mmCIF file of C-alpha atoms in Angstrom:
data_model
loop_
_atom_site.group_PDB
_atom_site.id
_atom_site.type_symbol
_atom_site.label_atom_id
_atom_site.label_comp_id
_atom_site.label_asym_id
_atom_site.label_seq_id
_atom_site.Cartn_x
_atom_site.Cartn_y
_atom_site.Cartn_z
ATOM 1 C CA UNK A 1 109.250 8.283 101.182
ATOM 2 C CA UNK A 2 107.257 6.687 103.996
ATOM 3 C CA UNK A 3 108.553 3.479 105.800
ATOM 4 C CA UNK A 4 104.987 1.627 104.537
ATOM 5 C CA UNK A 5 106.330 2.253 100.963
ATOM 6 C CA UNK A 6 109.711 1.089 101.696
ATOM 7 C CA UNK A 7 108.943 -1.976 103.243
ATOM 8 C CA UNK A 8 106.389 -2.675 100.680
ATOM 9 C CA UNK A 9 109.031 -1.908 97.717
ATOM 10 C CA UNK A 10 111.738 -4.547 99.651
ATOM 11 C CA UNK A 11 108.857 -6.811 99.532
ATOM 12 C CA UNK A 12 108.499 -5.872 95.731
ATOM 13 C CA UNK A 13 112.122 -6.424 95.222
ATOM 14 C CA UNK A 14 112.217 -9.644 96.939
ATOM 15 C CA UNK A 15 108.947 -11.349 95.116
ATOM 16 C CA UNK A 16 110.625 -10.076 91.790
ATOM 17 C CA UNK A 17 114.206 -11.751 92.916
ATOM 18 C CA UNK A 18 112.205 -15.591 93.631
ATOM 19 C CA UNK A 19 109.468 -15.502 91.420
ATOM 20 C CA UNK A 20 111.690 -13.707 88.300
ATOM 21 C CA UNK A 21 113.654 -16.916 88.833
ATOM 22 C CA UNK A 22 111.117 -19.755 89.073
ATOM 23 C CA UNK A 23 109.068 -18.076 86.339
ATOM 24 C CA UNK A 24 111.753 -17.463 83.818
ATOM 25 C CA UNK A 25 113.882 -20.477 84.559
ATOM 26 C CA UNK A 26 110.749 -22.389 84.828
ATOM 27 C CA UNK A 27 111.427 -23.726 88.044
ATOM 28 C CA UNK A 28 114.909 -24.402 86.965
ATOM 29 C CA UNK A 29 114.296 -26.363 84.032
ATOM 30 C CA UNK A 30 115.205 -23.587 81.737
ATOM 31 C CA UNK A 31 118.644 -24.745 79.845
ATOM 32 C CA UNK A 32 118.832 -21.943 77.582
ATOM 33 C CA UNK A 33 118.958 -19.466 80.251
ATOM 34 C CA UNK A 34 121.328 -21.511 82.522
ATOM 35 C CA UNK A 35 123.742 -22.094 79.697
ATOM 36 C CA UNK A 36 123.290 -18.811 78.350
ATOM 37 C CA UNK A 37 125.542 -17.420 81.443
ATOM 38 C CA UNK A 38 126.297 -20.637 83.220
ATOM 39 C CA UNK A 39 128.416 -19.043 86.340
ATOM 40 C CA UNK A 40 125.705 -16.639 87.015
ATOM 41 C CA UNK A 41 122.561 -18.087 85.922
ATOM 42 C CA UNK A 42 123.540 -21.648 86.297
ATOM 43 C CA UNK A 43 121.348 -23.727 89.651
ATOM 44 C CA UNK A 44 123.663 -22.396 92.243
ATOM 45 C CA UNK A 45 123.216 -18.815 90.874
ATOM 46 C CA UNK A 46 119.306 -19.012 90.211
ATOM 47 C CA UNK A 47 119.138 -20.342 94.036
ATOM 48 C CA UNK A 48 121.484 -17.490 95.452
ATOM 49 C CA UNK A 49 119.119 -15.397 93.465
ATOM 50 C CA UNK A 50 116.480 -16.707 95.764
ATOM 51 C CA UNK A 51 118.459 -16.407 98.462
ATOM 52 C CA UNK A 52 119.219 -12.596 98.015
ATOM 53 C CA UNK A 53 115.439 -12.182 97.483
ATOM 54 C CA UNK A 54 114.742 -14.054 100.934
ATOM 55 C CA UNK A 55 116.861 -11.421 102.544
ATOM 56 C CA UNK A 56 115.012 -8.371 101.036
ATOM 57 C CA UNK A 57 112.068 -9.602 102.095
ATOM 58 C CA UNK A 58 113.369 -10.814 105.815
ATOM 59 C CA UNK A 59 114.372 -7.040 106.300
ATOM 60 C CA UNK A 60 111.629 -5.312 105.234
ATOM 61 C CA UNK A 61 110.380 -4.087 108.305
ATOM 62 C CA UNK A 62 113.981 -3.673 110.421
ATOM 63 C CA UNK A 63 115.833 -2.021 107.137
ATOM 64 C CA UNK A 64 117.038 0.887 109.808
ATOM 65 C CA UNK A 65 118.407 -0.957 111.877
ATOM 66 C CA UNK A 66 120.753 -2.880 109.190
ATOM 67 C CA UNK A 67 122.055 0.018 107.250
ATOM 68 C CA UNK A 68 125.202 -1.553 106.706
ATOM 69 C CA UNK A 69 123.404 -5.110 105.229
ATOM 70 C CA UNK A 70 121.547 -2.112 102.967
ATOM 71 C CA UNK A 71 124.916 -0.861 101.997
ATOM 72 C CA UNK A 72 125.770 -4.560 100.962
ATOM 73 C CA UNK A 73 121.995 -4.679 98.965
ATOM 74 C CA UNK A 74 123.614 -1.927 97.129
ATOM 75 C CA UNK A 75 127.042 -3.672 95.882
ATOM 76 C CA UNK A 76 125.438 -6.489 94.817
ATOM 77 C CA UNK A 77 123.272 -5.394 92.566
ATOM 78 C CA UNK A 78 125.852 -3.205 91.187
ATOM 79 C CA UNK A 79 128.172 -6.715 90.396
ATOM 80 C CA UNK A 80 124.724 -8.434 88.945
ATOM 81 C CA UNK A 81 124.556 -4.928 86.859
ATOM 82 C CA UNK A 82 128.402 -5.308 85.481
ATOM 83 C CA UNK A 83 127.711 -9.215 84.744
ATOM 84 C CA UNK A 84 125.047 -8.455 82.512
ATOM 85 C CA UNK A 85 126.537 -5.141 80.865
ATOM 86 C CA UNK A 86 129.562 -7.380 80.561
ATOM 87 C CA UNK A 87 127.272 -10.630 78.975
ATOM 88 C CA UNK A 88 125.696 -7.877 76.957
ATOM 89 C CA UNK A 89 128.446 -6.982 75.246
ATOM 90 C CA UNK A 90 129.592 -9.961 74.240
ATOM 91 C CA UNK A 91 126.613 -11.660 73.473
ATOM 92 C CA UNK A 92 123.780 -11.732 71.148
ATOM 93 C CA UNK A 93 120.119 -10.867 72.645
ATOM 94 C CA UNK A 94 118.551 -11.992 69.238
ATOM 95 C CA UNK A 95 120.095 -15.315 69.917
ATOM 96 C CA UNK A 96 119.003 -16.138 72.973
ATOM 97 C CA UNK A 97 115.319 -15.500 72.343
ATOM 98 C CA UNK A 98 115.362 -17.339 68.851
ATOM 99 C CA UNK A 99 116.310 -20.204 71.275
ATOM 100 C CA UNK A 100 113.732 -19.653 74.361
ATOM 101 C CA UNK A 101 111.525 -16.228 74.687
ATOM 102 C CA UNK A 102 111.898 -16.584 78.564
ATOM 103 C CA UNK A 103 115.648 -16.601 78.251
ATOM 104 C CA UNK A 104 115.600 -13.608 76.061
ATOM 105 C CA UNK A 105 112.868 -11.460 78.498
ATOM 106 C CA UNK A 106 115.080 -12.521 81.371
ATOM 107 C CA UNK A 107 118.142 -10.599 80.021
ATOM 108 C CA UNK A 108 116.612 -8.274 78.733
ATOM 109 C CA UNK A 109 115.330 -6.761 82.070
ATOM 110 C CA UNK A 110 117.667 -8.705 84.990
ATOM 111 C CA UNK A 111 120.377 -5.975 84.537
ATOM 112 C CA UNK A 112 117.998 -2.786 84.746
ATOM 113 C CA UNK A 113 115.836 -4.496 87.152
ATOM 114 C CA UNK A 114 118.585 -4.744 89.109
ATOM 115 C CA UNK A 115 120.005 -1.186 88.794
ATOM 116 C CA UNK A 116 116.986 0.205 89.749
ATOM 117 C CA UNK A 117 116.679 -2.111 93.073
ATOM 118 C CA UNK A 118 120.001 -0.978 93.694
ATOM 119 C CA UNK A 119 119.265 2.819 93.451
ATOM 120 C CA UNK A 120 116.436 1.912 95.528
ATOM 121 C CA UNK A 121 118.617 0.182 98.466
ATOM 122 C CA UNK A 122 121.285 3.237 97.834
ATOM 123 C CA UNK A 123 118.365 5.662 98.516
ATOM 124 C CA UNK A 124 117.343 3.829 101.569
ATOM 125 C CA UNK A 125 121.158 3.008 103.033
ATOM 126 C CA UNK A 126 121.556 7.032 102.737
ATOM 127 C CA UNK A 127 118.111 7.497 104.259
ATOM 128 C CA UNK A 128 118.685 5.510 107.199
ATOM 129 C CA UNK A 129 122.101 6.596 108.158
ATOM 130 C CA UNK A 130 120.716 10.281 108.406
ATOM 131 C CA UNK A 131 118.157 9.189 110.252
ATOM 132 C CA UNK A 132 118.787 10.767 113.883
ATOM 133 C CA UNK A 133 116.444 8.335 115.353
ATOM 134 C CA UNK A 134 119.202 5.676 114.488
ATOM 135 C CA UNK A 135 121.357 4.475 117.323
ATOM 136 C CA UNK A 136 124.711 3.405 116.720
ATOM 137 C CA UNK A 137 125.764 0.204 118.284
ATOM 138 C CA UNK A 138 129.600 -0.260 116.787
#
């Protein structure tokens, strides 16, 4: 994979991270989505949402030399993934969008989106630490 289409799909991830959240919260008006999952999806969650997707995007050009902030990328998607298996589980889909459609889509995709950003950042962390053009400053 070229470094153009990296960058580009950090940009990707980040845009989905902030606008996923303004859109489906509806600029953080949405209650049936915060309440839905309150500890995750409640204001302080939707902004660290933003927060994460700040940081994909602020690294989007430098990923290689930050391949242990990648490996970071990597677990936390993989906790957001095991929050919504876990909410899954034990809560009804069908529910959520007989109460608000933007709730539903959002937890409907949040989890996969996120597994597949995190494959993505896995890729990339293994990528980069290959790379012989890498120097290591520990």
């Amino acid at each position: 994979m070229k470094p153009t289409s990296i960058s580009k799909i950090f940009l990707f991830a980040g845009l989905s991270n902030i606008l996923g959240v303004l859109i489906f919260s509806k600029f953080f008006t949405n209650d049936v989505m915060m309440e839905a999952q309150p500890m995750v999806m409640g204001h302080f969650g939707l902004v660290a949402f933003i927060l994460w997707g700040l940081a994909y995007i602020t690294v989007r050009q430098n990923y290689a030399l930050v391949p242990w902030l990648l490996a970071v990328f990597v677990v936390e998607k993989l906790v957001y993934v095991l929050v919504w298996l876990n909410w899954l589980y034990s809560n009804s889909l069908g529910s959520l969008y007989e109460q608000d459609l933007f709730a539903g889509l959002f937890f409907s995709i949040y989890g996969i989106n996120d597994l597949l950003f995190g494959l993505f950042f896995g890729f990339v962390f293994f990528k980069v630490r290959k790379s012989p053009f890498l120097v290591n400053r520990d």
